[in-house]
Amino acid sequence: MTLLSLPDDLRGTFKAPLGPVYTDTERLLSDAGDPIVAVGDVVTYHLRVAGRDPNVAVIDGKTKREAVGEEIAAVLDGDAPRIEVENAPATLSEGLFSALVDALARDEPTVIHVTGEEDLATVPAVVAAPEGASVVYGQPDEGMVLVDVTAASKREARDLLERMDGDADAALDLLARR
């Protein structure tokens, strides 16, 4: 069930990075907190190749709306437990919110595999993750964005969720169950 959808007037807001952009995975990892939530197939790939399996990886098998290549797919097909969810493009589903909370509560790295699109998952991930964590996502054709989860970044993410169309109160209640 879709809880939130992206209104046209917010689309530009989501194009600006929510943190610094990195092109060097090792440098990003040296600056990252713990746990790490990775949103995107290519970001997850780079973290794993660098030897750091994200605590939570949110993937959909695509990059720039196209299927990822075989090399990336092979690295993504690991042994980590998977949670399967549906999430339509430009939306955030109840299943995605619940999966984020569930995955963050687990002791082992967990993959959330999205049928549909995972692009907006960064925002609820920042709200759901504990302070001190990091959320990493891809900025197309630029690199990886590192969002430090702080009280301020959580407020900013909550504000973005509240500005989306739909039931923001229900969405925030789901994320508060962590």
PDB file of C-alpha atoms in Angstrom:
ATOM      1  CA  MET A   1       0.000   0.000   0.000  1.00  0.00           C
ATOM      2  CA  THR A   2       1.377   3.416  -0.999  1.00  0.00           C
ATOM      3  CA  LEU A   3       1.672   5.801   1.938  1.00  0.00           C
ATOM      4  CA  LEU A   4       3.353   8.745   0.234  1.00  0.00           C
ATOM      5  CA  SER A   5       3.897   9.981  -3.292  1.00  0.00           C
ATOM      6  CA  LEU A   6       6.198  12.643  -4.640  1.00  0.00           C
ATOM      7  CA  PRO A   7       4.348  15.770  -5.772  1.00  0.00           C
ATOM      8  CA  ASP A   8       5.661  17.586  -8.838  1.00  0.00           C
ATOM      9  CA  ASP A   9       6.614  20.675  -6.817  1.00  0.00           C
ATOM     10  CA  LEU A  10       9.067  18.627  -4.687  1.00  0.00           C
ATOM     11  CA  ARG A  11      10.898  16.865  -7.520  1.00  0.00           C
ATOM     12  CA  GLY A  12      13.615  19.528  -7.721  1.00  0.00           C
ATOM     13  CA  THR A  13      14.235  19.279  -3.976  1.00  0.00           C
ATOM     14  CA  PHE A  14      15.230  15.627  -4.337  1.00  0.00           C
ATOM     15  CA  LYS A  15      17.826  16.349  -7.027  1.00  0.00           C
ATOM     16  CA  ALA A  16      20.150  18.270  -4.684  1.00  0.00           C
ATOM     17  CA  PRO A  17      22.445  15.970  -2.638  1.00  0.00           C
ATOM     18  CA  LEU A  18      21.630  15.672   1.074  1.00  0.00           C
ATOM     19  CA  GLY A  19      25.320  15.508   1.975  1.00  0.00           C
ATOM     20  CA  PRO A  20      28.823  15.520   0.495  1.00  0.00           C
ATOM     21  CA  VAL A  21      29.414  13.619  -2.752  1.00  0.00           C
ATOM     22  CA  TYR A  22      32.290  11.105  -2.844  1.00  0.00           C
ATOM     23  CA  THR A  23      33.943   9.387  -5.770  1.00  0.00           C
ATOM     24  CA  ASP A  24      36.402   7.440  -3.578  1.00  0.00           C
ATOM     25  CA  THR A  25      34.745   4.586  -1.685  1.00  0.00           C
ATOM     26  CA  GLU A  26      37.596   4.214   0.821  1.00  0.00           C
ATOM     27  CA  ARG A  27      37.384   7.901   1.736  1.00  0.00           C
ATOM     28  CA  LEU A  28      33.613   7.652   2.104  1.00  0.00           C
ATOM     29  CA  LEU A  29      33.977   4.632   4.373  1.00  0.00           C
ATOM     30  CA  SER A  30      36.549   6.409   6.542  1.00  0.00           C
ATOM     31  CA  ASP A  31      34.015   9.224   7.072  1.00  0.00           C
ATOM     32  CA  ALA A  32      30.937   6.986   7.502  1.00  0.00           C
ATOM     33  CA  GLY A  33      29.248   6.156  10.769  1.00  0.00           C
ATOM     34  CA  ASP A  34      27.748   2.857  11.843  1.00  0.00           C
ATOM     35  CA  PRO A  35      25.442   1.260  10.844  1.00  0.00           C
ATOM     36  CA  ILE A  36      25.514   1.976   7.113  1.00  0.00           C
ATOM     37  CA  VAL A  37      22.343   1.958   5.028  1.00  0.00           C
ATOM     38  CA  ALA A  38      23.026   1.845   1.276  1.00  0.00           C
ATOM     39  CA  VAL A  39      20.280   2.902  -1.109  1.00  0.00           C
ATOM     40  CA  GLY A  40      20.968   1.797  -4.668  1.00  0.00           C
ATOM     41  CA  ASP A  41      22.546  -1.077  -6.522  1.00  0.00           C
ATOM     42  CA  VAL A  42      25.726   0.687  -7.661  1.00  0.00           C
ATOM     43  CA  VAL A  43      26.387   2.147  -4.195  1.00  0.00           C
ATOM     44  CA  THR A  44      25.893  -1.276  -2.615  1.00  0.00           C
ATOM     45  CA  TYR A  45      28.229  -2.776  -5.212  1.00  0.00           C
ATOM     46  CA  HIS A  46      31.000  -0.236  -4.486  1.00  0.00           C
ATOM     47  CA  LEU A  47      30.723  -0.729  -0.722  1.00  0.00           C
ATOM     48  CA  ARG A  48      30.882  -4.520  -1.052  1.00  0.00           C
ATOM     49  CA  VAL A  49      33.839  -4.417  -3.459  1.00  0.00           C
ATOM     50  CA  ALA A  50      35.617  -2.201  -0.900  1.00  0.00           C
ATOM     51  CA  GLY A  51      35.029  -4.916   1.720  1.00  0.00           C
ATOM     52  CA  ARG A  52      32.137  -3.295   3.625  1.00  0.00           C
ATOM     53  CA  ASP A  53      28.797  -5.049   3.411  1.00  0.00           C
ATOM     54  CA  PRO A  54      26.202  -2.408   4.337  1.00  0.00           C
ATOM     55  CA  ASN A  55      24.078  -3.244   7.359  1.00  0.00           C
ATOM     56  CA  VAL A  56      21.051  -2.555   5.165  1.00  0.00           C
ATOM     57  CA  ALA A  57      21.115  -2.463   1.362  1.00  0.00           C
ATOM     58  CA  VAL A  58      18.068  -1.260  -0.552  1.00  0.00           C
ATOM     59  CA  ILE A  59      18.290  -2.401  -4.179  1.00  0.00           C
ATOM     60  CA  ASP A  60      15.999  -2.817  -7.176  1.00  0.00           C
ATOM     61  CA  GLY A  61      18.251  -4.414  -9.809  1.00  0.00           C
ATOM     62  CA  LYS A  62      18.454  -1.182 -11.779  1.00  0.00           C
ATOM     63  CA  THR A  63      20.572   1.887 -12.254  1.00  0.00           C
ATOM     64  CA  LYS A  64      19.284   4.929 -14.138  1.00  0.00           C
ATOM     65  CA  ARG A  65      16.107   2.930 -14.851  1.00  0.00           C
ATOM     66  CA  GLU A  66      18.057   0.191 -16.679  1.00  0.00           C
ATOM     67  CA  ALA A  67      19.005  -3.274 -15.425  1.00  0.00           C
ATOM     68  CA  VAL A  68      22.413  -3.394 -13.741  1.00  0.00           C
ATOM     69  CA  GLY A  69      25.207  -5.187 -15.565  1.00  0.00           C
ATOM     70  CA  GLU A  70      26.258  -8.759 -14.834  1.00  0.00           C
ATOM     71  CA  GLU A  71      29.330  -7.714 -12.815  1.00  0.00           C
ATOM     72  CA  ILE A  72      27.224  -5.619 -10.431  1.00  0.00           C
ATOM     73  CA  ALA A  73      24.420  -8.200 -10.279  1.00  0.00           C
ATOM     74  CA  ALA A  74      26.912 -10.939  -9.335  1.00  0.00           C
ATOM     75  CA  VAL A  75      28.178  -8.900  -6.361  1.00  0.00           C
ATOM     76  CA  LEU A  76      24.617  -8.053  -5.271  1.00  0.00           C
ATOM     77  CA  ASP A  77      23.587 -11.717  -5.255  1.00  0.00           C
ATOM     78  CA  GLY A  78      25.137 -12.420  -1.872  1.00  0.00           C
ATOM     79  CA  ASP A  79      24.060 -14.614   1.019  1.00  0.00           C
ATOM     80  CA  ALA A  80      22.489 -11.831   3.079  1.00  0.00           C
ATOM     81  CA  PRO A  81      18.887 -12.356   4.167  1.00  0.00           C
ATOM     82  CA  ARG A  82      16.433 -10.597   1.856  1.00  0.00           C
ATOM     83  CA  ILE A  83      13.193  -8.792   2.432  1.00  0.00           C
ATOM     84  CA  GLU A  84      11.070  -8.459  -0.706  1.00  0.00           C
ATOM     85  CA  VAL A  85       8.873  -5.364  -1.028  1.00  0.00           C
ATOM     86  CA  GLU A  86       6.896  -3.568  -3.693  1.00  0.00           C
ATOM     87  CA  ASN A  87       7.297   0.158  -4.151  1.00  0.00           C
ATOM     88  CA  ALA A  88       6.037   1.980  -7.231  1.00  0.00           C
ATOM     89  CA  PRO A  89       8.130   4.741  -8.831  1.00  0.00           C
ATOM     90  CA  ALA A  90       7.900   8.176  -7.136  1.00  0.00           C
ATOM     91  CA  THR A  91       6.236   6.650  -4.068  1.00  0.00           C
ATOM     92  CA  LEU A  92       7.007   5.217  -0.644  1.00  0.00           C
ATOM     93  CA  SER A  93       5.065   2.117   0.365  1.00  0.00           C
ATOM     94  CA  GLU A  94       4.073   0.789   3.753  1.00  0.00           C
ATOM     95  CA  GLY A  95       6.098  -2.331   2.934  1.00  0.00           C
ATOM     96  CA  LEU A  96       9.256  -0.297   2.347  1.00  0.00           C
ATOM     97  CA  PHE A  97       8.867   1.558   5.652  1.00  0.00           C
ATOM     98  CA  SER A  98       8.321  -1.711   7.541  1.00  0.00           C
ATOM     99  CA  ALA A  99      11.255  -3.378   5.780  1.00  0.00           C
ATOM    100  CA  LEU A 100      13.612  -0.531   6.748  1.00  0.00           C
ATOM    101  CA  VAL A 101      12.605  -0.783  10.401  1.00  0.00           C
ATOM    102  CA  ASP A 102      12.888  -4.601  10.350  1.00  0.00           C
ATOM    103  CA  ALA A 103      16.278  -4.605   8.585  1.00  0.00           C
ATOM    104  CA  LEU A 104      17.770  -2.010  10.945  1.00  0.00           C
ATOM    105  CA  ALA A 105      16.728  -4.136  13.926  1.00  0.00           C
ATOM    106  CA  ARG A 106      18.605  -7.194  12.644  1.00  0.00           C
ATOM    107  CA  ASP A 107      22.094  -8.172  13.738  1.00  0.00           C
ATOM    108  CA  GLU A 108      23.170  -9.391  10.287  1.00  0.00           C
ATOM    109  CA  PRO A 109      23.419  -7.426   7.034  1.00  0.00           C
ATOM    110  CA  THR A 110      20.067  -7.468   5.255  1.00  0.00           C
ATOM    111  CA  VAL A 111      19.038  -6.696   1.688  1.00  0.00           C
ATOM    112  CA  ILE A 112      15.721  -5.050   0.920  1.00  0.00           C
ATOM    113  CA  HIS A 113      14.912  -6.002  -2.657  1.00  0.00           C
ATOM    114  CA  VAL A 114      12.392  -3.617  -4.162  1.00  0.00           C
ATOM    115  CA  THR A 115      10.139  -4.537  -7.031  1.00  0.00           C
ATOM    116  CA  GLY A 116       9.486  -1.160  -8.593  1.00  0.00           C
ATOM    117  CA  GLU A 117      11.820   1.644  -7.550  1.00  0.00           C
ATOM    118  CA  GLU A 118      13.944   2.382  -4.484  1.00  0.00           C
ATOM    119  CA  ASP A 119      14.986   5.949  -5.341  1.00  0.00           C
ATOM    120  CA  LEU A 120      13.116   7.726  -2.524  1.00  0.00           C
ATOM    121  CA  ALA A 121      14.130   5.227   0.189  1.00  0.00           C
ATOM    122  CA  THR A 122      16.934   7.511   1.353  1.00  0.00           C
ATOM    123  CA  VAL A 123      14.508   9.834   3.128  1.00  0.00           C
ATOM    124  CA  PRO A 124      12.785   7.253   5.367  1.00  0.00           C
ATOM    125  CA  ALA A 125      16.156   5.541   5.889  1.00  0.00           C
ATOM    126  CA  VAL A 126      17.513   8.727   7.483  1.00  0.00           C
ATOM    127  CA  VAL A 127      14.463   8.916   9.765  1.00  0.00           C
ATOM    128  CA  ALA A 128      14.627   5.216  10.700  1.00  0.00           C
ATOM    129  CA  ALA A 129      18.394   4.919  11.250  1.00  0.00           C
ATOM    130  CA  PRO A 130      19.878   5.731  14.659  1.00  0.00           C
ATOM    131  CA  GLU A 131      21.888   8.897  15.180  1.00  0.00           C
ATOM    132  CA  GLY A 132      25.519   8.192  14.328  1.00  0.00           C
ATOM    133  CA  ALA A 133      24.556   5.996  11.369  1.00  0.00           C
ATOM    134  CA  SER A 134      25.174   6.865   7.739  1.00  0.00           C
ATOM    135  CA  VAL A 135      22.909   6.598   4.726  1.00  0.00           C
ATOM    136  CA  VAL A 136      24.706   6.361   1.390  1.00  0.00           C
ATOM    137  CA  TYR A 137      22.999   6.763  -1.956  1.00  0.00           C
ATOM    138  CA  GLY A 138      23.997   7.416  -5.532  1.00  0.00           C
ATOM    139  CA  GLN A 139      23.987  10.823  -7.202  1.00  0.00           C
ATOM    140  CA  PRO A 140      23.731   9.975 -10.914  1.00  0.00           C
ATOM    141  CA  ASP A 141      26.888  10.757 -12.885  1.00  0.00           C
ATOM    142  CA  GLU A 142      28.509  12.370  -9.810  1.00  0.00           C
ATOM    143  CA  GLY A 143      29.238   9.749  -7.139  1.00  0.00           C
ATOM    144  CA  MET A 144      27.975   8.609  -3.757  1.00  0.00           C
ATOM    145  CA  VAL A 145      26.271  10.895  -1.256  1.00  0.00           C
ATOM    146  CA  LEU A 146      27.007  10.373   2.441  1.00  0.00           C
ATOM    147  CA  VAL A 147      24.270  11.501   4.821  1.00  0.00           C
ATOM    148  CA  ASP A 148      25.311  11.543   8.468  1.00  0.00           C
ATOM    149  CA  VAL A 149      22.280  10.670  10.566  1.00  0.00           C
ATOM    150  CA  THR A 150      21.984  13.469  13.108  1.00  0.00           C
ATOM    151  CA  ALA A 151      19.089  15.168  14.846  1.00  0.00           C
ATOM    152  CA  ALA A 152      19.244  17.853  12.134  1.00  0.00           C
ATOM    153  CA  SER A 153      19.261  15.413   9.183  1.00  0.00           C
ATOM    154  CA  LYS A 154      16.396  13.472  10.779  1.00  0.00           C
ATOM    155  CA  ARG A 155      14.373  16.731  11.070  1.00  0.00           C
ATOM    156  CA  GLU A 156      15.102  17.573   7.433  1.00  0.00           C
ATOM    157  CA  ALA A 157      14.047  14.074   6.298  1.00  0.00           C
ATOM    158  CA  ARG A 158      10.846  14.211   8.392  1.00  0.00           C
ATOM    159  CA  ASP A 159      10.064  17.597   6.846  1.00  0.00           C
ATOM    160  CA  LEU A 160      10.465  16.141   3.348  1.00  0.00           C
ATOM    161  CA  LEU A 161       8.157  13.235   4.202  1.00  0.00           C
ATOM    162  CA  GLU A 162       5.554  15.635   5.612  1.00  0.00           C
ATOM    163  CA  ARG A 163       5.638  17.651   2.379  1.00  0.00           C
ATOM    164  CA  MET A 164       4.848  14.598   0.240  1.00  0.00           C
ATOM    165  CA  ASP A 165       1.307  13.680  -0.768  1.00  0.00           C
ATOM    166  CA  GLY A 166      -0.362  11.030   1.375  1.00  0.00           C
ATOM    167  CA  ASP A 167      -0.432   9.979   5.013  1.00  0.00           C
ATOM    168  CA  ALA A 168       2.807  11.323   6.509  1.00  0.00           C
ATOM    169  CA  ASP A 169       1.584  10.672  10.068  1.00  0.00           C
ATOM    170  CA  ALA A 170       1.132   6.951   9.355  1.00  0.00           C
ATOM    171  CA  ALA A 171       4.533   6.832   7.644  1.00  0.00           C
ATOM    172  CA  LEU A 172       6.297   8.510  10.563  1.00  0.00           C
ATOM    173  CA  ASP A 173       4.478   6.240  13.034  1.00  0.00           C
ATOM    174  CA  LEU A 174       5.839   3.182  11.192  1.00  0.00           C
ATOM    175  CA  LEU A 175       9.368   4.565  11.315  1.00  0.00           C
ATOM    176  CA  ALA A 176       9.050   5.418  15.023  1.00  0.00           C
ATOM    177  CA  ARG A 177       8.569   1.732  15.867  1.00  0.00           C
ATOM    178  CA  ARG A 178      12.297   1.175  15.597  1.00  0.00           C
TER     179      ARG A 178
END
